[in-house]
Amino acid sequence: MKRSASWLETAKPVFVTKAERERRQAPAVADRRHSAADLFRSLHQPPLLPSPTPPSSFNPSLCNSAYRDSSDRDRDRDRRHDLDRDRRRDRYDSSCRDRGKERIRERGPGRDCHREREQDRDGERADRNREKDRLERMAEREREKELEAIKEQYLGCKKPKKQVIKPSEKFRSFDWENTEDTSRDMNTLYQLPHEARPLFGRGFVAGMDRREQKKAAAQHEKKIRAELRHRTGAEDRMEDDDDLVGKKNAAAADSYDTFDMRVDRHWSEKSLAEMTERDWRIFREDFSISYKGSRVPRPMRSWSESNLGAELLLAVEGAGYRKPSPIQMAAIPLGLSQRDVIGIAETGSGKTAAFVLPMMSYIAQLPPISDENGPYALVLAPTRELAQQIEEETVKFANCLGIRVVSVVGGQQIEGQALKLKQGCEIVIATPGRLLDCLESRYAVLNQCNYVVLDEADRMIDMGFEPQVVAVLDAMPSSNLKPENEDEKLDERRIYRTTCMFSATMPPAVERLARKYLRHPVVVTIGTPGKATELITQNVMMVKESEKKFLLHKMLRELGDKTAIVFCNTRESVGMHTKDLANKGFRVMGIHGGKSQAKRDISLDGFRNRHCNVLVATDILARGIDVPDVAHVINYEMHNSIEIYTHRIGRTGRAGKKGVATSFLTLENTDIFFDLKQMLIQSNSPVPPELARHEASRFRPGSAPGRPPRRNDTVFANR
Ligand SMILES: Nc1ncnc2c1ncn2[C@@H]1O[C@H](COP(=O)(O)OP(=O)(O)OP(=O)(O)O)[C@@H](O)[C@H]1O
C-alpha cells in the first residue's frame, strides 16, 4: 500500500509554474545559446584546418557571399526549429498543467491535498458535533412538550390563550391599561365618584317630593291670607270661610295625591277609570287568567262592574255569589259582547254561571217567546244529570227575568218535553241525542236560536255524540253566523250567533268542532289547562287487586258521616260494590247508565239529601255533577284517561272548599302512569315510589322513547 501510494505520488504530474519552468529551462537555453554562438563564431571565423582548394573559377568574393547565404539559411532554420520546439513544449506544459489541475481537483495534490483532507476531516467532525447538538435540543424540546401535555391532562392546567390580533387591530390598537389612567390624579372630581341614586328623596319621579312642595305652598298661602285679613281687618268674618277653604284645599290635595300616587296602589283599591294597563296585567296574573284571541274586552273585577243588569245582579246576590270566580270575571264580559268563547277552567270553578248569566242577559233584550218558535238559547250537555243540574242553576237566575227553561233529556217521556216546548221557552238545556229526536219529530225548532253553549264539549265527542251535536248546530240558522273576516265590522242592530264551549279539559279533538262552528273565538284559560284544582289533596296508592276492598272499607269507616263518591269503571262493578258495602253496613247507593232514569234520580237525590253518604258511580257522575261538600272521592277502579281522572276527583274540592281524592293504582293501569305522574308532580302531590320508578311512567303510551315533546305535550320538571 505504501509503495503504491509513493508510486502514485511519483506518477502524478507535477504542477510547474511558468517562472519555475523558465528557471528549469534556463541552463538548456543557455546551452543552446552557447552552441548557437559557437556555431555562429565557427561560421564567421576561418577554419583552422586547411581549407580545400577553391576551383579555378573560384571568386573569393562570390565564394564568401555564397557561404554567408547558406549559413543564414541554416541559422534561420535552427531558429525556426527552436521556436517550434519551444512552442511544442509550452503546449505540452499547459496540457500537463490542466491535467494536473483536474487531478488535484479529483484527489488533492500532494501534501497540500493531505492538509486539505485533514482540514476537511476536522470540518466534518465539527459538522457532526453540531448536528448531534441540534438533535439533542430537539429531543429535549419534545420531552418538555410531552410533560406539559401530561400536566394539562392530569392537573388541569390551563394553557394561556394566545392573544389573537385581528388584522384590522394590528395597526390601530388604542387599548390602555388602568394604571395608565392619570385623570384621577389630575382632577379631584374623579376621586369621589357618586353612585347613581335614582330614588333619592322619597322615591318620587325625578326626586321631587310633591307632598313637601304642596305643604310648603299651603303654608305660604295661609300666611298670605292671614296677612291680607290682617290688613283688611276682616279676621273674624273670614275665619269660617278660611276653614272651609282649608278643608277644600286639603281634599283637593288628597285627591291630587291619590291621583299622583296611583301607581303605588293595588288594582283592588282603584276605581275602574284609574286602572292602567299594568294594573290589568297584574289583575290577570292574580287570577291566572290568560286569553288567546284578538280585541278581547276587559275582564270584570266585581259583579257591580259587569253589565248584567239590575235584575240579574239581584239574582246573583240571591244565589249567594258574592264575588265572581276567575272564569266568570273573564267569560261574562266576552259573552255579553257576543264573542264566541272557549272557556277552560278547573272543576267546580263556576263555569255554569259563566255561560248562563250572559245568555240570560242576551235573552232579556229579546221579546218573550210567544209560541213554539223558541228557544232563543240552547245548552248541550253530555249527561242527563248534568243537563238537569244546569237547568236548576239556570232557573235560579231565570225566574227574576221571567225566562222559561226546559230540559230535554233522554230517559223521560218525550211527549211531556214536547208539550213544554210547545208552550214556549226561551232556553233549552238538552242532551244531544234527545234534542235531535225532538228536532226530527218537529217538537222543537231552532230557527230563533242564536246562542248555543256546549258544556263539557270534549266529553260529548268522547261519548260519540259528535254527529248529533253537528246535526243540532246545523239546525240553527246559518244566516246569523258572524262574518269569516275578523276585521269586518259587525252590525250592532243585528243578532249574530254566539257559540261557546266550556270544560275543565279541552283535548285537541275538540278543536275540529271549534274550528267549524266558532267564529274568531277567544280562548280563556284559568290556570293550567287540565290541571286539577289545588283545593284537592291527591293521594295515589299502589295496591294489589286483593287489597282494594279492605282499604275501601277502612277509608269509609274513617269517613264517618261525611260524604264520599266511589268510582268504578263498569256498571257491574258499581252494582257489586254497592251491594257489598250495603252488606257491610254502609249507607250506600249506586248510580250507572244501565239504571232507569228514575232510579238514577233517586240515587243522586238521595246522596244530595244525605239519605246515604256513599255513592258508588260510573263516569256518568264524573262530569259536571255538583254535589256540595263531597269530602272524599275514591277511585276504586282507576280509569286510563287522565281527563276522566281530573273530572272524577273534581267532584270534591268545589266552590272554594277543600277535598281529598284517593286513587287505587294497580299494574293494570300502566296506560295512565305517565300522565298521572305528571299530574301529581304538577300539583305537588306525593308520587308513590313504585309509580315513579315504573318504566311506563317515563313515556307516554305509544310515544317513542326519547322523542322530543310535541307542541301539545305538557312536560314538567322533575320527571
Ligand atoms: N261566584 C260564585 N260564588 C260562589 N259560588 C259559586 C260561584 N259560582 C258558582 N258557584 C258554585 O260553585 C259550584 C260549582 O259550580 P259549577 O258547577 O258551575 O262548576 P263547574 O266549573 O261547572 O264544575 P265542573 O267542571 O265540575 O262542571 C256550584 O255549587 C255553584 O253554585
Coordinates of C-alpha atoms in Angstrom, one line a residue, residues 10 46-47 88 115-116 125 131 158 167 226 405 413 462 480 499 501 503 513-514 583 648 656 660 686 690 701 703:
T10 CA 5.7 9.9 -8.2
P46 CA 38.1 30.8 -41.0
P47 CA 38.5 27.1 -40.2
R88 CA 5.5 22.3 -28.5
R115 CA -3.5 19.1 4.7
E116 CA -6.8 20.0 3.0
R125 CA -16.2 16.3 12.8
E131 CA -25.9 18.0 14.2
K158 CA -54.9 25.9 31.5
P167 CA -55.5 42.3 11.1
A226 CA -103.6 85.8 57.2
V405 CA -136.2 27.0 30.9
Q413 CA -141.3 10.8 28.2
D462 CA -115.7 11.2 23.7
N480 CA -126.7 34.7 11.5
T499 CA -121.2 29.8 20.3
M501 CA -117.6 25.8 24.7
S503 CA -114.8 22.4 30.1
L513 CA -115.6 21.1 16.2
A514 CA -114.5 24.5 17.4
N583 CA -123.9 -5.6 53.4
R648 CA -113.7 12.4 38.8
G656 CA -113.5 27.1 47.2
V660 CA -109.5 14.6 49.3
P686 CA -96.6 12.7 46.5
E690 CA -93.5 2.3 42.6
P701 CA -98.1 5.2 25.9
S703 CA -94.7 7.6 22.1

